[in-house]
Short mmCIF file of C-alpha atoms and ligand atoms in Angstrom, two decimals:
data_model
loop_
_atom_site.label_atom_id
_atom_site.label_comp_id
_atom_site.label_asym_id
_atom_site.label_seq_id
_atom_site.Cartn_x
_atom_site.Cartn_y
_atom_site.Cartn_z
CA GLU A 3 0.00 0.00 0.00
CA GLU A 4 1.32 3.51 -0.76
CA ILE A 5 2.31 4.51 2.81
CA GLU A 6 4.18 1.20 3.20
CA GLU A 7 6.03 1.71 -0.13
CA ALA A 8 7.06 5.22 0.99
CA THR A 9 8.44 3.77 4.25
CA LEU A 10 10.42 1.04 2.44
CA ARG A 11 11.75 3.62 -0.05
CA GLU A 12 13.03 5.70 2.87
CA LEU A 13 14.61 2.57 4.40
CA ARG A 14 16.47 1.83 1.10
CA ILE A 15 17.80 5.39 0.90
CA PHE A 16 19.03 5.13 4.51
CA LEU A 17 20.66 1.70 4.03
CA ARG A 18 22.43 2.86 0.82
CA GLU A 19 24.00 5.74 2.78
CA ILE A 20 25.20 3.40 5.55
CA CYS A 21 26.51 0.82 3.05
CA ALA A 22 28.35 3.48 1.01
CA LYS A 23 29.92 5.00 4.16
CA LEU A 24 31.21 1.57 5.27
CA ALA A 25 32.55 0.82 1.76
CA ARG A 26 34.43 4.16 1.70
CA ASN A 27 36.36 3.24 4.86
CA ARG A 28 39.72 1.78 3.78
CA THR A 29 39.83 -0.45 6.89
CA PHE A 30 36.94 -2.41 5.31
CA TYR A 31 38.37 -2.55 1.75
CA ILE A 32 38.63 -6.38 1.78
CA PHE A 33 34.92 -6.62 2.64
CA THR A 34 33.80 -4.45 -0.31
CA LYS A 35 33.85 -7.25 -2.93
CA PRO A 36 33.22 -11.03 -2.98
CA VAL A 37 36.32 -13.04 -1.95
CA ASP A 38 38.04 -13.91 -5.26
CA GLU A 39 38.30 -17.71 -5.63
CA GLU A 40 41.35 -17.23 -7.92
CA VAL A 41 43.08 -15.55 -4.94
CA VAL A 42 41.56 -17.77 -2.21
CA PRO A 43 40.82 -21.12 -3.95
CA ASP A 44 39.40 -23.06 -0.96
CA TYR A 45 37.25 -20.19 0.32
CA ARG A 46 33.89 -21.59 -0.83
CA ASP A 47 34.76 -25.08 0.50
CA ILE A 48 34.78 -23.54 3.98
CA ILE A 49 32.39 -20.56 3.72
CA LYS A 50 28.95 -21.70 2.54
CA GLU A 51 27.30 -18.27 2.40
CA PRO A 52 29.78 -15.58 1.24
CA MET A 53 28.72 -11.95 1.72
CA ASP A 54 30.26 -8.53 0.98
CA LEU A 55 29.27 -4.84 0.85
CA GLU A 56 28.86 -4.67 -2.95
CA THR A 57 26.47 -7.65 -2.84
CA MET A 58 24.58 -5.91 -0.02
CA MET A 59 24.23 -2.74 -2.11
CA THR A 60 22.71 -4.86 -4.89
CA LYS A 61 20.36 -6.49 -2.39
CA ILE A 62 19.15 -3.04 -1.28
CA ASP A 63 18.36 -2.14 -4.92
CA GLN A 64 16.52 -5.46 -5.35
CA HIS A 65 14.34 -4.62 -2.31
CA GLU A 66 15.71 -7.62 -0.35
CA TYR A 67 15.88 -5.76 2.98
CA GLU A 68 12.58 -4.84 4.65
CA CYS A 69 14.14 -3.56 7.89
CA ALA A 70 17.53 -2.57 9.30
CA GLN A 71 17.76 -5.83 11.29
CA GLU A 72 17.89 -7.85 8.02
CA PHE A 73 20.68 -5.55 6.75
CA LEU A 74 22.62 -6.09 10.00
CA CYS A 75 22.21 -9.88 9.63
CA ASP A 76 24.26 -9.68 6.41
CA ILE A 77 26.85 -7.48 8.16
CA ASP A 78 27.05 -10.20 10.86
CA LEU A 79 27.52 -12.77 8.05
CA ILE A 80 30.50 -10.83 6.59
CA CYS A 81 31.97 -10.79 10.10
CA THR A 82 31.38 -14.45 11.05
CA ASN A 83 32.67 -15.59 7.62
CA ALA A 84 35.93 -13.70 8.25
CA LEU A 85 36.24 -15.11 11.79
CA GLU A 86 35.59 -18.67 10.56
CA TYR A 87 37.93 -18.56 7.55
CA ASN A 88 40.72 -16.75 9.46
CA PRO A 89 40.78 -18.43 12.91
CA ASP A 90 44.53 -18.75 13.56
CA ARG A 91 46.85 -16.86 15.91
CA ASN A 92 49.12 -15.57 13.11
CA PRO A 93 49.24 -11.76 12.52
CA GLU A 94 47.38 -11.85 9.16
CA ASP A 95 44.40 -13.73 10.63
CA LYS A 96 44.35 -11.45 13.69
CA ILE A 97 44.28 -8.33 11.48
CA ILE A 98 41.36 -9.55 9.36
CA ARG A 99 39.42 -10.65 12.46
CA HIS A 100 39.97 -7.23 14.03
CA ARG A 101 38.80 -5.51 10.82
CA ALA A 102 35.72 -7.77 10.68
CA CYS A 103 34.74 -6.97 14.29
CA THR A 104 35.33 -3.25 13.60
CA LEU A 105 33.03 -3.47 10.54
CA ARG A 106 30.28 -5.10 12.63
CA ASP A 107 30.57 -2.65 15.54
CA THR A 108 30.74 0.37 13.19
CA ALA A 109 27.63 -0.75 11.25
CA TYR A 110 25.62 -1.27 14.45
CA ALA A 111 26.77 2.13 15.75
CA TYR A 112 25.76 3.93 12.50
CA ILE A 113 22.29 2.28 12.51
CA LYS A 114 21.73 3.04 16.22
CA ALA A 115 22.97 6.65 15.84
CA GLU A 116 21.04 7.49 12.66
CA MET A 117 17.97 5.24 12.74
CA ASP A 118 14.79 6.21 14.57
CA THR A 119 13.67 3.19 16.64
CA ASP A 120 10.00 3.61 15.80
CA PHE A 121 10.94 3.86 12.09
CA GLU A 122 12.58 0.41 12.46
CA ASP A 123 9.51 -0.85 14.37
CA LYS A 124 7.28 0.38 11.49
CA CYS A 125 9.48 -1.47 8.96
CA ARG A 126 9.27 -4.68 11.02
CA GLU A 127 5.46 -4.38 11.24
CA ILE A 128 5.27 -4.08 7.43
CA ARG A 129 7.60 -7.10 7.06
CA ASP A 130 5.56 -9.18 9.55
CA ARG A 131 2.31 -8.34 7.73
CA ARG A 132 3.71 -9.53 4.37
C1 37N B 13 37.82 -10.90 2.84
C2 37N B 13 38.56 -12.17 3.13
N1 37N B 13 38.04 -13.16 3.88
O1 37N B 13 38.96 -14.13 3.97
C3 37N B 13 40.05 -13.75 3.28
C4 37N B 13 41.28 -14.56 3.20
C5 37N B 13 39.83 -12.51 2.73
C6 37N B 13 40.76 -11.74 1.94
C7 37N B 13 40.72 -11.76 0.54
C8 37N B 13 41.67 -11.03 -0.19
N2 37N B 13 41.76 -11.01 -1.57
S1 37N B 13 40.49 -10.89 -2.60
O2 37N B 13 41.05 -10.91 -3.94
O3 37N B 13 39.53 -11.94 -2.32
C9 37N B 13 39.77 -9.35 -2.34
C10 37N B 13 40.48 -8.22 -2.67
C11 37N B 13 39.88 -6.97 -2.49
C12 37N B 13 38.59 -6.86 -1.97
C13 37N B 13 37.90 -8.02 -1.64
C14 37N B 13 38.49 -9.28 -1.81
C15 37N B 13 42.63 -10.26 0.47
C16 37N B 13 42.62 -10.24 1.86
C17 37N B 13 43.65 -9.40 2.57
O4 37N B 13 43.69 -9.46 3.84
O5 37N B 13 44.40 -8.68 1.89
C18 37N B 13 41.70 -10.98 2.62
#
């Protein structure tokens, strides 16, 4: 219904801004594109559901997020994938795990800082009705 479409349009505009801001941060550069299987050949043997910020931007445009919580689930997926694929105590793994946790915490902080809680509640009501 028209009011609902206006609300979801506003959500998409908001999520695009958050996604673009995260993708501009050089700390998160390795999370901006799908992991390249030429560079990391066994990645998809270990990680069953890859996710990245470019894919998330496409999902926004395809209307695949009906509330901020669903967007944050994919942020969590980027993070858990990085923690699972890079579990060891060597410096490289530690750096990518730290970057992944920083991505997650930064995304949650942006949403909490810039998103009205009753706007999110309204989005969830629309989702639950559909
Ligand atoms: C992400 C990710 N998850 O597991 C690993 C391991 C990585 C990861 C992947 C890559 N190389 S990549 O070609 O797949 C790529 C380059 C630029 C943006 C996105 C992906 C480099 C690094 C790195 O630390 O330099 C890390």
